[in-house]
Coordinates of C-alpha atoms in Angstrom, one line a residue:
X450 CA 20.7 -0.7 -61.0
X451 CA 18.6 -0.6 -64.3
X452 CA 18.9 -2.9 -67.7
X453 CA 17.3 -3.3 -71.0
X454 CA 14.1 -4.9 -71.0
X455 CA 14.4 -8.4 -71.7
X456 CA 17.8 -8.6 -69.8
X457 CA 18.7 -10.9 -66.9
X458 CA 20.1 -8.9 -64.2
X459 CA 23.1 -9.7 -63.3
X460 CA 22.7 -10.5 -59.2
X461 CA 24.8 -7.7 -57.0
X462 CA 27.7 -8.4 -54.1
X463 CA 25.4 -7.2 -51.7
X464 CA 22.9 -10.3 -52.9
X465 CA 25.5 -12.7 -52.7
X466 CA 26.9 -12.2 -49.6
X467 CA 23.4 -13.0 -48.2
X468 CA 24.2 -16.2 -48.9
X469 CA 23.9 -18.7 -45.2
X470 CA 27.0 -20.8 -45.2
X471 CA 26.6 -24.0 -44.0
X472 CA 28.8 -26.4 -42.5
X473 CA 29.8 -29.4 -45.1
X474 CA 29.9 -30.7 -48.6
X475 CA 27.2 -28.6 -50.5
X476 CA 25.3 -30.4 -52.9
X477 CA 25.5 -29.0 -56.5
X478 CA 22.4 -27.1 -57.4
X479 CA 20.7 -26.0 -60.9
X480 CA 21.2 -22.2 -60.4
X481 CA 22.3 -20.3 -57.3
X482 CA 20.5 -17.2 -58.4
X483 CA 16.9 -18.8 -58.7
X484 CA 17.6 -18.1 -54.4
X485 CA 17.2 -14.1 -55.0
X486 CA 14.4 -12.1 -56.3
X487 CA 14.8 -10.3 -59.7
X488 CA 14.8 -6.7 -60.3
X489 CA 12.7 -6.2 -63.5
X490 CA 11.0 -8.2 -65.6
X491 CA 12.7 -11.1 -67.2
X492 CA 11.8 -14.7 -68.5
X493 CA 12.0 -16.0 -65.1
X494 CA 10.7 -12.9 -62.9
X495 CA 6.9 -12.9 -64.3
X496 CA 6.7 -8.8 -63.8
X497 CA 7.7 -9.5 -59.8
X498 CA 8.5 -6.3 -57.8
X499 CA 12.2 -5.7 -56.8
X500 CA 10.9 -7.2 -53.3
X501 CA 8.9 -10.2 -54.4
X502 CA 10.2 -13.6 -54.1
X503 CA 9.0 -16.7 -56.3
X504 CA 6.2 -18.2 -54.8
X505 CA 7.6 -21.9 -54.9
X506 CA 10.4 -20.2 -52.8
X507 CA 10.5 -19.7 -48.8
X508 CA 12.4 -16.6 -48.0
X509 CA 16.2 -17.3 -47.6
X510 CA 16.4 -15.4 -43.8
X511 CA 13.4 -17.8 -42.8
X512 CA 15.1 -21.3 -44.8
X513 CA 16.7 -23.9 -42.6
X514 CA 20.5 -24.9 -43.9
X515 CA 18.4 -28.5 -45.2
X516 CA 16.7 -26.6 -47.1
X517 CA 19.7 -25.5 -49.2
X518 CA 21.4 -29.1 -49.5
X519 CA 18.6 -30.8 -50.2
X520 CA 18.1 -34.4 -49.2
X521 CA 21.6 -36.2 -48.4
X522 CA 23.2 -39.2 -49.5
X523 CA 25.3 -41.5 -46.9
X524 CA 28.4 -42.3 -48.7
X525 CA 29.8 -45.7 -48.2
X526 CA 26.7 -46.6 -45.7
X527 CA 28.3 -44.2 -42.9
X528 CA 25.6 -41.4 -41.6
X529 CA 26.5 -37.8 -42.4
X530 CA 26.7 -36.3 -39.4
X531 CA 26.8 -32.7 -38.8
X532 CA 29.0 -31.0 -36.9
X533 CA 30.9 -27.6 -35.3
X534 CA 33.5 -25.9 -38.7
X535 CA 35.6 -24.5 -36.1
X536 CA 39.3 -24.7 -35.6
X537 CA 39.3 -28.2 -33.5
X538 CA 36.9 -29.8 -35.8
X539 CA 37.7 -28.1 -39.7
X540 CA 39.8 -31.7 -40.4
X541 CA 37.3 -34.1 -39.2
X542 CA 36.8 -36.8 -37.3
X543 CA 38.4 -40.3 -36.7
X544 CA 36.9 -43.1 -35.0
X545 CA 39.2 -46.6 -33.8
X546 CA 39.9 -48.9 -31.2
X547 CA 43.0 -49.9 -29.9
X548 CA 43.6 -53.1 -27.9
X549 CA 47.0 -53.8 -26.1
X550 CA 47.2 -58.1 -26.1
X551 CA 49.8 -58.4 -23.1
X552 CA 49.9 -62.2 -24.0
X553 CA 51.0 -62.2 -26.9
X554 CA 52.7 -59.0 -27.4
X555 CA 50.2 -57.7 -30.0
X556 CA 48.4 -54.1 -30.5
X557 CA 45.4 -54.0 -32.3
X558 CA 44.5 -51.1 -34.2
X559 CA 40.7 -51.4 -35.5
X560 CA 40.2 -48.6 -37.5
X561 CA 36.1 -47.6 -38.3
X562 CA 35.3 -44.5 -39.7
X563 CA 36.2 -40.6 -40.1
X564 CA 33.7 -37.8 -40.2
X565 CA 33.9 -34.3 -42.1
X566 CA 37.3 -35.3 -43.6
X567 CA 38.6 -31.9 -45.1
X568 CA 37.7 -31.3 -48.8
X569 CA 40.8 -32.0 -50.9
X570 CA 40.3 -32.3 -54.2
X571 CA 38.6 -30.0 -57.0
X572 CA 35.4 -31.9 -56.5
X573 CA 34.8 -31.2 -53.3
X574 CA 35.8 -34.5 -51.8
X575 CA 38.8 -36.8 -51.0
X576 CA 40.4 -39.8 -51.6
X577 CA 41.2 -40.6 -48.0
X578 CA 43.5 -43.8 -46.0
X579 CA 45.2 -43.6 -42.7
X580 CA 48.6 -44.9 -41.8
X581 CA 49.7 -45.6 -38.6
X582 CA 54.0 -45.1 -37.1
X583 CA 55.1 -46.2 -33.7
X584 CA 57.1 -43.5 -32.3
X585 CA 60.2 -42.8 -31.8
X586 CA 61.9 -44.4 -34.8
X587 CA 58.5 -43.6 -37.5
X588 CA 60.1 -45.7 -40.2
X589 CA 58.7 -47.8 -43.1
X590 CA 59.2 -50.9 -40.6
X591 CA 56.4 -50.1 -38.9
X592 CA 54.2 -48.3 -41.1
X593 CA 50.8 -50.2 -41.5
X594 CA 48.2 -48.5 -43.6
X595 CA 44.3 -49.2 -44.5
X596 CA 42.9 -49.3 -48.4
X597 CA 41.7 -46.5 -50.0
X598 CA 38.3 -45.3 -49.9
X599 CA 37.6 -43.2 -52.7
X600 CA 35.4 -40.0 -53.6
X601 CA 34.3 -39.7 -49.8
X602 CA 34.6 -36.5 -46.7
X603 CA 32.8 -39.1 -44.5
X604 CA 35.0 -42.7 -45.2
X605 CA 34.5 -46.4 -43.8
X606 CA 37.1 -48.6 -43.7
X607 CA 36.2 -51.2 -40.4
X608 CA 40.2 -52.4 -40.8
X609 CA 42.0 -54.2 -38.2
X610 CA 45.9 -53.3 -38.5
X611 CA 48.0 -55.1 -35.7
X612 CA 51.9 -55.0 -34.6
X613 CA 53.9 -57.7 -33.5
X614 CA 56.8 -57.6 -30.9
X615 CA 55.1 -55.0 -28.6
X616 CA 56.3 -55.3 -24.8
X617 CA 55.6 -53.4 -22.1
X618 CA 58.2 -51.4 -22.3
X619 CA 56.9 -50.1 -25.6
X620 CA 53.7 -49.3 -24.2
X621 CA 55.4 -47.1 -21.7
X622 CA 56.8 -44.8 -23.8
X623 CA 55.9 -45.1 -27.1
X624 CA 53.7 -43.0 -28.8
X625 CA 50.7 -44.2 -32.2
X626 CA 50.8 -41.5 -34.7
X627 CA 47.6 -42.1 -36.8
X628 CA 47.5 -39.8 -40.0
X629 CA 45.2 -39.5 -42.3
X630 CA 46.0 -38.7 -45.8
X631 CA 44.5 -38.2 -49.2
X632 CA 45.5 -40.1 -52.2
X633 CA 46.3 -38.5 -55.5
X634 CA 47.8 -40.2 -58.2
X635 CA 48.8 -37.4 -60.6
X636 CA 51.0 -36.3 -57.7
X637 CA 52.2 -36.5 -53.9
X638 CA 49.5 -37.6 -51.5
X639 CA 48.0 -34.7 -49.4
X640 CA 47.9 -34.5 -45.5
X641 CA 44.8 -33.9 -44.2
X642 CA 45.2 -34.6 -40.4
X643 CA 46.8 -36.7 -37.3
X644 CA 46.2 -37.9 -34.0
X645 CA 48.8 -39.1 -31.6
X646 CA 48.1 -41.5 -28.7
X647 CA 50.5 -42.6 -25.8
X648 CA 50.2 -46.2 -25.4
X649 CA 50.6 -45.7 -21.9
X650 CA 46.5 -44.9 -21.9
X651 CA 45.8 -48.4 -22.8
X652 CA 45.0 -51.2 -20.3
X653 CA 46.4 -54.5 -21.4
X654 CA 43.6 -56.8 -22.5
X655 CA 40.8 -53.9 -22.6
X656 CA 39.6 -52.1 -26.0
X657 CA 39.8 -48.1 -25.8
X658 CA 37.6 -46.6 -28.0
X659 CA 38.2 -43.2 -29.5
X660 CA 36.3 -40.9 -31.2
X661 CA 39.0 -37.6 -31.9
X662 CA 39.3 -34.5 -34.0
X663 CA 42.2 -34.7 -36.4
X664 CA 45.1 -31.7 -35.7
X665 CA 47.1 -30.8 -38.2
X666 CA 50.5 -31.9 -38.2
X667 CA 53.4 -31.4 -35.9
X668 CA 55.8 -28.8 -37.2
X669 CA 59.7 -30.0 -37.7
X670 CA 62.5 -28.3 -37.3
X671 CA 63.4 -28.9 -41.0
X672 CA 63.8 -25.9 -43.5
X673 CA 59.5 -25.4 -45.2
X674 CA 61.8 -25.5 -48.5
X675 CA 61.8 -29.7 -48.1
X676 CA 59.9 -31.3 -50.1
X677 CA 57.8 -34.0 -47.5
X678 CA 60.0 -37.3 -47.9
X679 CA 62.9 -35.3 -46.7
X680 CA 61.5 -33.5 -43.8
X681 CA 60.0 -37.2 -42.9
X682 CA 63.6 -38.2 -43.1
X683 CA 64.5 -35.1 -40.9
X684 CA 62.1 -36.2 -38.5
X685 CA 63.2 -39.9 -38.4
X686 CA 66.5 -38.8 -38.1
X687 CA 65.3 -36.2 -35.1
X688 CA 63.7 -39.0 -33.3
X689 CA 66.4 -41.2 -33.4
X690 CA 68.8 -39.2 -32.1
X691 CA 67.1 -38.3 -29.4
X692 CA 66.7 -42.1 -28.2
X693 CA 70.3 -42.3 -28.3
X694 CA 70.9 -39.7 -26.3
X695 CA 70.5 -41.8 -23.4
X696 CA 73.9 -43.7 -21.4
X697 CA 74.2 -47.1 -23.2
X698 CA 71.6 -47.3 -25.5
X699 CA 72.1 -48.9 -28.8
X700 CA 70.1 -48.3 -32.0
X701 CA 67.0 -50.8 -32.2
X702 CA 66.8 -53.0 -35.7
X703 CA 63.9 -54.9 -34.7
X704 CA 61.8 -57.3 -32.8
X705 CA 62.7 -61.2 -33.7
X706 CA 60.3 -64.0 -31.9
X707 CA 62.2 -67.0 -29.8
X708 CA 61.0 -70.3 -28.5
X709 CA 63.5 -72.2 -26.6
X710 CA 62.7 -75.4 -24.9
X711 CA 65.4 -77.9 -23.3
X712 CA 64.2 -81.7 -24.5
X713 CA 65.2 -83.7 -21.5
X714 CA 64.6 -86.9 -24.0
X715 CA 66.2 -85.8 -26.7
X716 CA 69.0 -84.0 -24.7
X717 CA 69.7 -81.1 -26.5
X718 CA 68.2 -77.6 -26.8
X719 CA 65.7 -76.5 -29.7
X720 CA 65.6 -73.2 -31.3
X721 CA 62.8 -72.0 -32.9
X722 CA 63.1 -69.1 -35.1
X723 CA 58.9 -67.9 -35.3
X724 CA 59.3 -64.5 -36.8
X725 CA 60.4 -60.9 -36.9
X726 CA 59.2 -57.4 -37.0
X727 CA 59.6 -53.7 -37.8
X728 CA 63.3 -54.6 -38.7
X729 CA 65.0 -52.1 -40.4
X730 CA 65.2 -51.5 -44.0
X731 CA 68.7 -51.7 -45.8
X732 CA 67.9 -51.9 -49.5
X733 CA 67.2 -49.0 -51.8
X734 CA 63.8 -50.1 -52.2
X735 CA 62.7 -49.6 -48.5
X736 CA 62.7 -53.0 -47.7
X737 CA 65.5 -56.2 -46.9
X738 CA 65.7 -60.3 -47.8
X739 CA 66.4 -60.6 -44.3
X740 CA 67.7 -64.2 -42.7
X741 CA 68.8 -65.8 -39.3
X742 CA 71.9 -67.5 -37.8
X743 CA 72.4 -68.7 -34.2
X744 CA 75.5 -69.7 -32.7
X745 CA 76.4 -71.1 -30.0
X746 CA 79.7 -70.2 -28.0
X747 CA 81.6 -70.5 -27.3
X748 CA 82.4 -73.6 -29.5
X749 CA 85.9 -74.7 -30.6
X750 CA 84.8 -76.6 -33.5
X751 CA 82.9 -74.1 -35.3
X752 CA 80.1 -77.0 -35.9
X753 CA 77.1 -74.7 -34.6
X754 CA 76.0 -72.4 -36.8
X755 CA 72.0 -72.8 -38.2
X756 CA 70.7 -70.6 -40.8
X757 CA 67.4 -70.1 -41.8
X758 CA 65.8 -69.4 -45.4
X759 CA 66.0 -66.0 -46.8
X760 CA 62.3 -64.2 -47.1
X761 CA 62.8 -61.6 -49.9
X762 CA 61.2 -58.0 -49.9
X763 CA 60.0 -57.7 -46.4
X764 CA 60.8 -56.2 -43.2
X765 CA 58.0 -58.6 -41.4
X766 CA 59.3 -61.7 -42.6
X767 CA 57.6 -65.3 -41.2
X768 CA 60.5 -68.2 -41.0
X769 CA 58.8 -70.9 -38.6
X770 CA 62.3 -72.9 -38.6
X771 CA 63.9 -75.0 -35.8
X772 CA 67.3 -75.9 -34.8
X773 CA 68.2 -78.5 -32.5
X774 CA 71.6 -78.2 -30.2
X775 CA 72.6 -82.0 -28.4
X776 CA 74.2 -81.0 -25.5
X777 CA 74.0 -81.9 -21.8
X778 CA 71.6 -79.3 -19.4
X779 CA 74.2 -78.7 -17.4
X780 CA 76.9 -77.8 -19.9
X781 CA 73.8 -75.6 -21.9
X782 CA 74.6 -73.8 -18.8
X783 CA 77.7 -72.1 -20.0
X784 CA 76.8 -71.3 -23.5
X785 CA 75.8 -68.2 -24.7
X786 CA 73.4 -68.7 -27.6
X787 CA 73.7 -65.3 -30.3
X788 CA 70.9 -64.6 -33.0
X789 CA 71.8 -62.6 -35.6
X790 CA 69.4 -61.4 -38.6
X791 CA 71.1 -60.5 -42.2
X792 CA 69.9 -58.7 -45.2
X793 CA 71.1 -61.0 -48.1
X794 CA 72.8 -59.3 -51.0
X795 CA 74.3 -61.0 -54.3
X796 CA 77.5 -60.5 -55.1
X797 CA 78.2 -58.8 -51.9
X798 CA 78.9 -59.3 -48.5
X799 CA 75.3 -59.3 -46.2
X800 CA 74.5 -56.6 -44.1
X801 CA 74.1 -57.0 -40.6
X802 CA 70.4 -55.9 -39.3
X803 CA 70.7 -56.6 -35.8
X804 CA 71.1 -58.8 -33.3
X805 CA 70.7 -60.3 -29.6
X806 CA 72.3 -62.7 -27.1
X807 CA 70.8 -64.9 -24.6
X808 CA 73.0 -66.2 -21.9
X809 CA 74.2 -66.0 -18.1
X810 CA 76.1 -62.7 -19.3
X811 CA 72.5 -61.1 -21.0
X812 CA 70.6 -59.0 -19.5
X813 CA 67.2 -58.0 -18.7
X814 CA 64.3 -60.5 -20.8
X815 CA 67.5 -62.5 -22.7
X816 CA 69.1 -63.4 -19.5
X817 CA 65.0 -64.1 -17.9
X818 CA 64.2 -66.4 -21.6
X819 CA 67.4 -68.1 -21.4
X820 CA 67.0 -69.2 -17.2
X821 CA 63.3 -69.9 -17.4
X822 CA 64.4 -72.4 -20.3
X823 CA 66.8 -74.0 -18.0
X824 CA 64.8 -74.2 -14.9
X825 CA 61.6 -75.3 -17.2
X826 CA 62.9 -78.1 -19.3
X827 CA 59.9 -79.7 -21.8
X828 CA 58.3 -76.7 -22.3
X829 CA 58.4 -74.9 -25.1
X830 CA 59.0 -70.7 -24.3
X831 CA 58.4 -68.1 -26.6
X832 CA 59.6 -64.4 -26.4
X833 CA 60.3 -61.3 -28.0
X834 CA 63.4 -59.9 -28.3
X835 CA 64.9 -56.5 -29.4
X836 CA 67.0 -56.4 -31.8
X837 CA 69.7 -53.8 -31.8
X838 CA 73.0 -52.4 -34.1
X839 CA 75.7 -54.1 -31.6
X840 CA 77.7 -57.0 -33.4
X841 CA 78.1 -59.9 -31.4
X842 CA 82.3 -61.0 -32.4
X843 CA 81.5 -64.5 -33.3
X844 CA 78.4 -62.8 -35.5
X845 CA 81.5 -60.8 -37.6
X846 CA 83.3 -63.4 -38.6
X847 CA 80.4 -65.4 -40.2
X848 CA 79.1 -62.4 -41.9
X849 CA 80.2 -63.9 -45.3
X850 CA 78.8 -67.2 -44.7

């Protein structure tokens, strides 16, 4: 292929296809072509034969992949770290630990790093955070997410995120769903990648580190016509059906935190109301000014209801608020004592979150709270407890209160 003296030669397919990719970001350089010899003479060829390359240039066959990017720069103070662009590794990396506290029903989520995140943006780079759902029932109750780290493939966030309320149970058959996500402002935020972890591989009180490639995400059922907040909806909905599928199981609404302790001095029972969790949201905004009221039957004279402060906006409220029942140990023994939680609304009657009883008639860590606080007197007990969508009857006809 000739030109007219004094011409730069346009550089051919054949030339370009020569070209070593590499795996990663590629750093920007001056002028692609300055790689290739010249055919002809030109301002930049010097007269150089059609085979000739510049002298300041090593031959591209012969030219390690370094020699392309140049000298990198860790973003963030994290090392860039090569590795494999292959189908289990094209998303990147993530690195966290996860630590099950059996004592006081907390999971620890530290999340550290990612690696080779999956170019997003029209720069070349991303705008990555992760967010974390308990499964089943992903809901914005227990979504917990990490900042933003900006303009990065290779991110540090050293984040600890932690839930509340998690039993044993939970760790038996629950399921983390960690996603990570890029964040764009001019429009939705983009997947980039997931990881899912049974809980069941954690030991209680020992830290599991993981380092995994991200997967993309698990395909629904829902029509590829959704937009992504309804087939998140279609998944929620998905997951909670199939946890009701089972004989006699009612919808959970949340974790609430009890202490009970029996004060032989005082004679009477106190309540403490320490907190709840993940309860679910009943306002149009995604979250609920959620409050609590106990009762205890049964009681002819209506005198015992308590009720505590309404937190607004939050589905993790904090109410650290005790109530004191005077009553004899032995007639405590009868009583059943109901907690019910509330989303307030003005002008409106309340809507019921969920609820729980603990009493000689409960069951399963109710029924074990409520006799270790008999048996146990002077000593302050705490507990979680699940929350669920069954109405206690004394609970419906305060609901206006």
């Amino acid at each position: 292929m000739r030109g007219r003296r004094g011409d730069r030669m346009a550089i051919n397919i054949q030339e370009h296809m020569a070209i070593n990719v590499c795996p990663g970001p590629i750093r920007p350089i001056r002028q692609i072509s300055d790689y290739f010899p010249r055919r002809g003479p030109g301002p930049e060829g010097g007269g150089r034969g059609c085979g000739e390359a510049p002298a300041h240039l090593a031959p591209l066959a012969l030219a390690p992949p370094a020699a392309l990017l140049g000298p990198t720069t860790p973003e963030d103070g994290a090392e860039v770290d090569s590795y494999d662009s292959d189908d289990t590794t094209a998303l990147g990396m993530l690195e966290f630990d996860l630590l099950y506290d059996q004592a006081s029903c907390t999971l620890h989520c530290s999340i550290l790093r990612a690696k080779g995140l999956k170019p997003m943006d029209f720069n070349g780079l991303a705008d990555p955070y992760v967010k974390l759902h308990l499964l089943p029932g992903a809901c914005k109750a227990n979504k917990l997410k990490t900042k933003t780290q900006r303009n990065t493939l290779n991110p540090v966030w050293n984040e600890d995120l932690m839930y509340s309320g998690i039993t044993d149970d939970d760790i038996t058959h629950k399921v983390l769903r960690i996603s990570v996500c890029d964040e764009d402002k001019l429009s939705h935020n983009e997947f980039i990648g997931e990881i899912r972890v049974p809980l069941r591989r954690l030991k209680p009180s020992q830290k599991k580190h993981f380092n995994i490639c991200l997967e993309r995400q698990v395909p629904l059922a829902s029509p590829s016509s959704m937009s992504a907040a309804l087939r998140g909806i279609s998944c929620y909905l998905k997951e909670l059906e199939q946890a009701e599928q089972g004989p006699g199981l009612l919808e959970e609404r949340g974790r609430i935190l009890l202490s009970l302790s029996y004060s032989s001095r005082r004679r009477g029972l106190l309540v403490g109301i320490i907190r709840c969790a993940h309860l679910a949201a009943m306002d149009v905004n995604g979250y609920s000014d959620p409050y609590v009221k106990t009762y205890l039957r049964p009681d002819v004279e209506k005198k015992s209801k308590h009720k505590t402060c309404v937190k607004k906006k939050t589905l993790n409220p904090e109410f650290n608020e005790e109530f004191f029942y005077e009553m004899e140990l032995s007639t405590l023994a009868t009583k059943t004592l109901e907690v019910t939680v509330w989303d307030y609304d003005i002008g409106k009657s309340n809507d019921f979150i969920g609820g729980v009883s603990l009493g000689p008639s409960a069951r399963g860590e109710a029924r074990k709270h409520w006799s270790d606080c008999l048996q146990q007197p002077d000593t302050a007990l705490e507990r979680w407890h699940t929350l669920t969508s069954e109405l206690p009857a004394a609970a419906g006809a305060l609901s206006l209160a």
